[in-house]
Short mmCIF file of C-alpha atoms and ligand atoms in Angstrom, two decimals:
data_model
loop_
_atom_site.label_atom_id
_atom_site.label_comp_id
_atom_site.label_asym_id
_atom_site.label_seq_id
_atom_site.Cartn_x
_atom_site.Cartn_y
_atom_site.Cartn_z
CA UNK U 292 128.85 103.78 116.87
CA UNK U 293 127.81 106.99 115.30
CA UNK U 294 130.15 109.77 115.93
CA UNK U 295 129.01 112.83 116.11
CA UNK U 296 131.98 114.63 116.14
CA UNK U 297 132.84 113.95 112.38
CA UNK U 298 128.94 115.82 110.84
CA UNK U 299 129.06 119.56 111.70
CA UNK U 300 125.70 121.22 111.41
CA UNK U 301 125.57 125.00 110.60
CA UNK U 302 122.97 126.48 112.48
CA UNK U 303 120.62 129.50 110.08
CA UNK U 304 120.77 132.57 111.15
CA UNK U 305 119.69 134.79 109.10
CA UNK U 306 116.93 134.40 106.17
CA UNK U 307 119.18 136.98 104.30
CA UNK U 308 120.35 134.60 102.30
CA UNK U 309 120.36 131.36 103.11
CA UNK U 310 120.36 128.90 100.18
CA UNK U 311 117.76 126.66 100.26
CA UNK U 312 114.50 128.73 101.89
CA UNK U 313 111.45 129.20 100.07
CA UNK U 314 109.25 131.94 99.97
CA UNK U 315 107.50 131.81 103.68
CA UNK U 316 105.68 135.16 102.92
CA UNK U 317 104.36 134.04 100.00
CA UNK U 318 103.12 130.80 101.24
CA UNK U 319 99.11 129.52 101.14
CA UNK U 320 98.88 129.61 104.78
CA UNK U 321 94.81 129.54 104.48
CA UNK U 322 94.09 127.13 101.94
CA UNK U 323 96.77 125.37 103.48
CA UNK U 324 95.25 124.83 107.31
CA UNK U 325 92.07 124.26 105.35
CA UNK U 326 93.01 121.02 103.93
CA UNK U 327 95.86 119.81 107.48
CA UNK U 328 92.08 120.69 109.88
CA UNK U 329 90.03 118.89 107.64
CA UNK U 330 92.58 115.65 107.90
CA UNK U 331 93.08 116.32 111.08
CA UNK U 332 90.10 114.92 111.78
CA UNK U 333 89.64 112.09 110.39
CA UNK U 334 90.33 109.95 112.68
CA UNK U 335 89.71 106.00 111.48
CA UNK U 336 92.33 103.55 112.00
CA UNK U 337 93.25 103.59 108.78
CA UNK U 338 95.05 107.49 109.31
CA UNK U 339 95.20 107.69 113.25
CA UNK U 340 97.29 103.83 113.36
CA UNK U 341 100.30 101.72 112.48
CA UNK U 342 100.70 100.50 108.58
CA UNK U 343 97.72 100.89 106.65
CA UNK U 344 99.35 103.08 104.17
CA UNK U 345 102.38 100.65 103.71
CA UNK U 346 105.05 103.40 101.46
CA UNK U 347 103.20 106.64 101.90
CA UNK U 348 99.21 107.31 101.55
CA UNK U 349 97.73 106.36 98.78
CA UNK U 350 96.00 109.22 96.85
CA UNK U 351 99.33 111.32 97.39
CA UNK U 352 101.51 107.76 95.73
CA UNK U 353 99.53 108.63 93.06
CA UNK U 354 98.67 112.39 92.83
CA UNK U 355 102.61 112.80 93.66
CA UNK U 356 103.10 110.13 90.31
CA UNK U 357 100.71 112.36 87.48
CA UNK U 358 102.88 115.04 88.68
CA UNK U 359 106.64 113.67 88.50
CA UNK U 360 105.32 112.32 84.42
CA UNK U 361 103.39 114.80 83.68
CA UNK U 362 106.50 117.57 85.08
CA UNK U 363 109.87 115.91 85.25
CA UNK U 364 109.43 112.76 82.58
CA UNK U 365 109.51 110.60 85.67
CA UNK U 366 108.67 107.03 84.70
CA UNK U 367 106.02 105.09 87.43
CA UNK U 368 103.90 103.57 88.60
CA UNK U 369 102.17 104.33 92.38
CA UNK U 370 103.29 101.22 93.98
CA UNK U 371 107.35 102.26 93.19
CA UNK U 372 107.06 106.25 94.85
CA UNK U 373 107.44 105.62 99.02
CA UNK U 374 106.82 108.84 101.20
CA UNK U 375 109.22 109.61 103.45
CA UNK U 376 110.51 112.27 105.89
CA UNK U 377 113.26 113.47 104.62
CA UNK U 378 115.72 113.46 101.23
CA UNK U 379 117.88 112.28 104.27
CA UNK U 380 116.08 109.47 105.59
CA UNK U 381 114.99 108.51 101.61
CA UNK U 382 118.96 108.03 101.19
CA UNK U 383 119.71 106.87 104.66
CA UNK U 384 117.23 103.95 103.43
CA UNK U 385 119.03 103.82 100.15
CA UNK U 386 122.54 103.72 101.75
CA UNK U 387 121.63 100.42 103.93
CA UNK U 388 119.77 98.42 101.89
CA UNK U 389 122.15 98.08 98.69
CA UNK U 390 125.89 99.47 100.16
CA UNK U 391 127.63 97.29 102.27
CA UNK U 392 129.71 99.33 105.29
CA UNK U 393 132.86 100.03 103.06
CA UNK U 394 131.52 100.09 99.68
CA UNK U 395 132.53 103.49 97.82
CA UNK U 396 129.96 105.23 96.64
CA UNK U 397 130.55 108.07 94.39
CA UNK U 398 129.27 111.73 95.21
CA UNK U 399 130.13 115.19 93.62
CA UNK U 400 132.80 117.67 95.21
CA UNK U 401 131.95 120.08 96.14
CA UNK U 402 128.47 118.18 97.91
CA UNK U 403 125.53 118.58 99.31
CA UNK U 404 126.90 118.15 103.09
CA UNK U 405 123.57 116.66 104.79
CA UNK U 406 123.57 114.09 101.93
CA UNK U 407 128.01 113.38 103.42
CA UNK U 408 127.21 113.06 106.25
CA UNK U 409 124.35 110.00 105.88
CA UNK U 410 126.47 107.87 103.71
CA UNK U 411 129.02 108.81 106.23
CA UNK U 412 126.58 107.52 108.61
CA UNK U 413 125.92 104.54 107.24
CA UNK U 414 129.69 103.58 107.29
CA UNK U 415 130.40 103.83 103.17
CA UNK U 416 133.84 105.26 101.77
CA UNK U 417 132.69 108.22 99.79
CA UNK U 418 134.93 109.07 96.83
CA UNK U 419 134.97 112.50 96.10
CA UNK U 420 134.21 114.22 92.00
CA UNK U 421 135.31 117.17 90.84
CA UNK U 422 132.58 118.61 88.66
CA UNK U 423 133.22 121.30 85.56
CA UNK U 424 131.29 123.14 83.61
CA UNK U 425 129.80 120.09 82.44
CA UNK U 426 128.82 119.22 85.84
CA UNK U 427 130.47 115.74 88.19
CA UNK U 428 133.31 114.41 86.08
CA UNK U 429 132.29 110.67 85.60
CA UNK U 430 135.38 108.94 83.61
CA UNK U 431 137.50 110.97 86.24
CA UNK U 432 135.52 108.72 88.77
CA UNK U 433 135.88 105.45 86.06
CA UNK U 434 139.31 106.38 87.23
CA UNK U 435 139.28 106.82 90.85
CA UNK U 436 137.94 103.42 92.66
CA UNK U 437 136.32 100.76 90.56
CA UNK U 438 134.34 99.51 93.24
CA UNK U 439 131.61 102.07 93.24
CA UNK U 440 128.29 100.77 92.59
CA UNK U 441 126.77 103.69 93.64
CA UNK U 442 126.90 107.35 93.40
CA UNK U 443 124.44 110.56 95.02
CA UNK U 444 123.93 113.32 92.43
CA UNK U 445 122.38 116.67 91.81
CA UNK U 446 121.84 116.68 88.04
CA UNK U 447 119.29 119.57 87.37
CA UNK U 448 120.77 122.21 89.98
CA UNK U 449 123.92 121.27 91.19
CA UNK U 450 124.31 121.62 95.10
CA UNK U 451 126.19 123.70 95.79
CA UNK U 452 127.99 125.39 92.55
CA UNK U 453 124.40 125.49 90.53
CA UNK U 454 126.04 123.79 87.55
CA UNK U 455 123.56 121.41 85.31
CA UNK U 456 124.82 118.20 84.49
CA UNK U 457 124.78 118.87 80.48
CA UNK U 458 122.70 116.14 78.12
CA UNK U 459 126.31 114.47 77.36
CA UNK U 460 127.22 113.49 81.07
CA UNK U 461 124.12 112.42 81.69
CA UNK U 462 123.94 109.64 79.12
CA UNK U 463 127.84 109.65 80.48
CA UNK U 464 126.55 108.77 83.75
CA UNK U 465 123.92 106.18 82.71
CA UNK U 466 126.46 104.83 80.54
CA UNK U 467 128.96 103.46 83.65
CA UNK U 468 125.74 102.58 85.60
CA UNK U 469 124.76 100.13 82.94
CA UNK U 470 128.68 98.90 82.28
CA UNK U 471 128.88 98.51 86.48
CA UNK U 472 125.12 97.26 87.71
CA UNK U 473 125.12 100.68 89.91
CA UNK U 474 122.62 102.76 91.07
CA UNK U 475 122.53 106.30 90.60
CA UNK U 476 120.48 108.44 93.24
CA UNK U 477 119.74 112.01 91.15
CA UNK U 478 118.64 114.41 94.76
CA UNK U 479 116.00 116.75 92.34
CA UNK U 480 115.33 118.78 95.22
CA UNK U 481 114.30 122.48 93.39
CA UNK U 482 113.89 121.73 89.48
CA UNK U 483 110.69 123.01 89.82
CA UNK U 484 112.49 126.59 89.87
CA UNK U 485 114.01 127.05 86.62
CA UNK U 486 113.05 130.28 84.99
CA UNK U 487 113.15 130.53 81.14
CA UNK U 488 112.62 127.23 79.46
CA UNK U 489 111.74 123.70 80.35
CA UNK U 490 114.08 121.94 82.67
CA UNK U 491 116.25 119.42 81.63
CA UNK U 492 114.77 116.00 81.38
CA UNK U 493 116.05 113.90 84.41
CA UNK U 494 118.35 111.37 84.75
CA UNK U 495 115.60 108.75 85.80
CA UNK U 496 114.05 109.69 82.50
CA UNK U 497 116.68 109.26 80.14
CA UNK U 498 116.92 105.56 81.76
CA UNK U 499 113.65 104.73 82.34
CA UNK U 500 114.00 103.89 85.54
CA UNK U 501 116.22 100.87 85.71
CA UNK U 502 119.47 102.34 87.14
CA UNK U 503 118.46 105.58 88.50
CA UNK U 504 116.39 105.84 92.07
CA UNK U 505 114.89 109.54 92.07
CA UNK U 506 114.89 111.27 95.44
CA UNK U 507 112.33 113.90 96.11
CA UNK U 508 111.06 116.24 97.69
CA UNK U 509 108.53 119.20 99.92
CA UNK U 510 110.94 121.45 101.82
CA UNK U 511 111.52 123.47 98.73
CA UNK U 512 107.99 123.66 96.42
CA UNK U 513 106.42 123.77 100.66
CA UNK U 514 108.51 124.55 103.15
CA UNK U 515 110.61 122.16 104.99
CA UNK U 516 109.43 121.32 108.58
CA UNK U 517 106.49 119.73 106.72
CA UNK U 518 109.30 116.64 106.34
CA UNK U 519 107.89 115.12 103.58
CA UNK U 520 109.83 114.25 100.15
CA UNK U 521 109.43 110.70 98.50
CA UNK U 522 111.87 108.08 96.83
CA UNK U 523 111.12 106.47 92.91
CA UNK U 524 112.41 103.17 92.77
CA UNK U 525 113.09 100.42 90.28
CA UNK U 526 110.54 98.56 89.64
CA UNK U 527 112.95 95.43 90.75
CA UNK U 528 113.58 97.74 94.05
CA UNK U 529 110.09 98.38 95.42
CA UNK U 530 109.45 95.13 97.57
CA UNK U 531 112.87 95.92 99.50
CA UNK U 532 112.00 99.86 99.95
CA UNK U 533 107.88 98.33 101.13
CA UNK U 534 109.46 96.87 103.88
CA UNK U 535 111.95 99.22 104.46
CA UNK U 536 109.90 102.18 104.67
CA UNK U 537 108.15 101.58 108.27
CA UNK U 538 110.90 99.25 109.04
CA UNK U 539 112.81 102.75 109.43
CA UNK U 540 110.04 104.96 111.09
CA UNK U 541 110.30 107.47 108.59
CA UNK U 542 107.49 108.39 107.80
CA UNK U 543 105.92 111.73 108.39
CA UNK U 544 102.25 111.74 109.72
CA UNK U 545 99.22 110.86 107.93
CA UNK U 546 97.39 114.09 107.93
CA UNK U 547 100.41 116.00 106.65
CA UNK U 548 100.29 112.36 103.68
CA UNK U 549 96.49 113.57 103.49
CA UNK U 550 96.28 116.90 102.81
CA UNK U 551 99.57 117.15 100.65
CA UNK U 552 97.51 114.76 98.55
CA UNK U 553 94.45 117.11 98.40
CA UNK U 554 96.50 120.09 97.93
CA UNK U 555 97.89 118.52 95.01
CA UNK U 556 95.12 117.04 94.41
CA UNK U 557 92.35 120.47 94.74
CA UNK U 558 94.81 122.68 91.71
CA UNK U 559 96.99 124.20 94.91
CA UNK U 560 100.38 122.51 93.96
CA UNK U 561 100.69 123.70 90.03
CA UNK U 562 99.56 126.87 91.01
CA UNK U 563 101.52 127.62 94.21
CA UNK U 564 104.78 126.55 91.65
CA UNK U 565 103.73 128.67 89.04
CA UNK U 566 103.31 131.89 90.98
CA UNK U 567 106.80 131.02 92.97
CA UNK U 568 108.75 130.41 89.40
CA UNK U 569 107.71 134.27 88.98
CA UNK U 570 108.85 135.23 92.29
CA UNK U 571 112.16 134.35 92.26
CA UNK U 572 112.87 135.16 89.10
CA UNK U 573 111.84 138.35 90.60
CA UNK U 574 114.21 137.91 93.16
CA UNK U 575 116.84 136.43 91.91
CA UNK U 576 116.88 139.92 89.55
CA UNK U 577 116.23 142.07 92.29
CA UNK U 578 119.72 140.49 94.06
CA UNK U 579 121.64 140.61 90.93
CA UNK U 580 121.08 142.97 90.42
CA UNK U 581 121.88 144.73 93.71
CA UNK U 582 125.13 142.62 94.47
CA UNK U 583 126.25 144.52 90.49
CA UNK U 584 125.99 147.38 91.95
CA UNK U 585 127.11 147.84 94.98
CA UNK U 586 129.78 145.31 94.09
CA UNK U 587 131.24 146.87 91.45
CA UNK U 588 133.09 146.29 89.02
CA UNK U 589 135.32 144.12 90.18
CA UNK U 590 133.28 140.69 90.52
CA UNK U 591 131.33 139.04 88.63
CA UNK U 592 127.96 138.30 89.68
CA UNK U 593 126.26 135.42 87.40
CA UNK U 594 123.02 134.82 86.77
CA UNK U 595 121.60 131.00 86.59
CA UNK U 596 118.85 129.93 84.60
CA UNK U 597 116.93 128.92 87.54
CA UNK U 598 116.75 127.66 91.01
CA UNK U 599 116.96 129.21 95.17
CA UNK U 600 120.45 130.36 95.21
CA UNK U 601 123.31 131.33 92.92
CA UNK U 602 127.23 130.67 93.79
CA UNK U 603 129.14 133.81 94.04
CA UNK U 604 132.88 133.19 92.73
CA UNK U 605 134.92 136.06 95.27
CA UNK U 606 138.39 136.95 94.47
CA UNK U 607 141.92 134.78 95.93
CA UNK U 608 142.05 137.52 98.01
CA UNK U 609 139.07 137.83 99.61
CA UNK U 610 138.90 134.31 101.66
CA UNK U 611 134.66 133.13 101.60
CA UNK U 612 135.56 132.10 104.93
CA UNK U 613 135.99 135.09 106.16
CA UNK U 614 133.59 136.81 104.31
CA UNK U 615 131.04 134.35 106.00
CA UNK U 616 132.31 135.24 109.45
CA UNK U 617 131.34 138.95 109.87
CA UNK U 618 128.45 138.78 107.41
CA UNK U 619 127.14 136.70 110.11
CA UNK U 620 127.69 139.34 112.72
CA UNK U 621 126.42 141.59 111.13
CA UNK U 622 122.77 140.02 110.41
CA UNK U 623 123.19 137.91 107.37
CA UNK U 624 124.40 134.16 106.24
CA UNK U 625 126.68 133.75 103.71
CA UNK U 626 127.40 130.19 103.01
CA UNK U 627 130.88 130.13 102.00
CA UNK U 628 131.56 126.10 99.16
CA UNK U 629 134.16 125.24 102.12
CA UNK U 630 131.25 123.82 104.66
CA UNK U 631 129.39 121.60 100.62
CA UNK U 632 133.35 120.28 99.61
CA UNK U 633 134.89 116.74 100.62
CA UNK U 634 138.56 118.46 99.47
CA UNK U 635 140.80 121.00 99.23
CA UNK U 636 139.62 121.49 95.51
CA UNK U 637 136.41 123.92 95.69
CA UNK U 638 136.71 127.66 94.24
CA UNK U 639 136.56 130.92 97.04
CA UNK U 640 133.28 131.01 96.73
CA UNK U 641 129.45 131.91 98.44
CA UNK U 642 126.43 130.26 97.99
CA UNK U 643 123.63 132.47 98.91
CA UNK U 644 119.80 132.53 98.94
CA UNK U 645 117.48 134.58 97.51
CA UNK U 646 113.56 133.74 97.45
CA UNK U 647 112.82 133.85 100.92
CA UNK U 648 114.26 137.05 100.99
CA UNK U 649 110.97 139.88 101.12
CA UNK U 650 111.89 142.35 98.17
CA UNK U 651 112.58 145.76 100.55
CA UNK U 652 115.00 143.55 102.89
CA UNK U 653 116.75 142.76 98.81
CA UNK U 654 118.96 145.55 98.69
CA UNK U 655 119.65 146.76 102.06
CA UNK U 656 121.38 143.44 102.49
CA UNK U 657 123.13 142.27 99.45
CA UNK U 658 124.51 146.37 100.31
CA UNK U 659 125.77 145.41 103.38
CA UNK U 660 126.71 141.66 102.16
CA UNK U 661 128.64 143.78 99.17
CA UNK U 662 130.35 146.25 101.90
CA UNK U 663 132.16 143.63 103.73
CA UNK U 664 133.48 141.48 100.83
CA UNK U 665 134.57 145.29 99.51
CA UNK U 666 136.22 145.62 102.83
CA UNK U 667 137.44 142.00 103.68
CA UNK U 668 139.83 142.36 100.87
C1 PLP X 822 120.61 118.90 97.66
C2 PLP X 822 119.59 119.29 98.79
N1 PLP X 822 118.79 118.10 98.68
C3 PLP X 822 117.82 117.77 99.36
C4 PLP X 822 117.75 118.92 99.70
C5 PLP X 822 116.04 119.08 100.85
O1 PLP X 822 116.11 117.46 101.40
P1 PLP X 822 114.91 116.96 103.24
O2 PLP X 822 113.65 116.86 102.16
O3 PLP X 822 115.30 116.97 103.61
O4 PLP X 822 114.40 118.89 103.04
C6 PLP X 822 117.63 119.58 100.26
C7 PLP X 822 118.13 121.32 101.03
O5 PLP X 822 118.80 122.42 101.20
C8 PLP X 822 118.90 120.14 98.78
O6 PLP X 822 119.88 121.51 99.02
#
């Protein structure tokens, strides 16, 4: 039985500075609604009925395949791509297909809370793995649980620390998977937003798609309420997924899938990503400059190489949970790392999103947050 008291739901209260939100104010609403309207008018059986597009709308799976091959070096064909209603839904299907209840799964600590909840709900035994500046310490995991056959990671921008898994660690992780005949679940949720240089290669691409199950989402590049994500599975798992996705009832509406296919096909997707990359870089600079100005010298503010959020490590005398409570009372959202913790060994830090905050609100909101931090000491 699912015991909900074991899971926590953190309700959003403010766009500033909730992590994981894209820029709603800059979304190309006119283009999107035009495409959506055209698709919503299609009442043919394959658009309006059950199970005509097993695993997702064919043209969307094809469009995603070329996007992933060229932008992320993912090795796949359309029949390995499955459209699901969220990253969580994809992970849920993975856990239920590949793991027995009670089996061990490795996870970054701190890590993505909803993933933890999904894996717990599937009855898995989560083994926390610490991080350092190079990302997941897979060498420690080797010793802590030799039975684990699945690991969930966010290698591009570790959630919430923002660390990128180093090239050496990527290879170590894949070697681990090879030795153990294990699966690596690579959650690549916002890798599109790397500001300088090219994104790091995906684990899936390095591995050639043998041990890695790749998860992607439209929540960051488009917006979260679309409820559309995708799973790229190794060729050997494709038949099982083709059955499992409709079985789980986790498919997004067909007119949304078809509108997304057109959005990509007509080039809007790529131009939106390019525009948002520039915008997020600008918003990040405004936010970090404002925090540096308002916090003074005592608290360093890092500027990560990409992403839609950053982490702010606080001095020990200034508990992140206390700052978070006061920020909430002042109409701001400041998420403490402890929400993402599996053990108590997580940094005293805040996870702050800047991508969704309109420019005019960045400085006043940063000023309020900085004054709360300084007053909490
Ligand atoms: C690590 C991580 N994965 C995936 C997602 C997106 O999940 P979904 O596809 O359910 O919106 C997020 C959103 O914040 C995230 O932080």
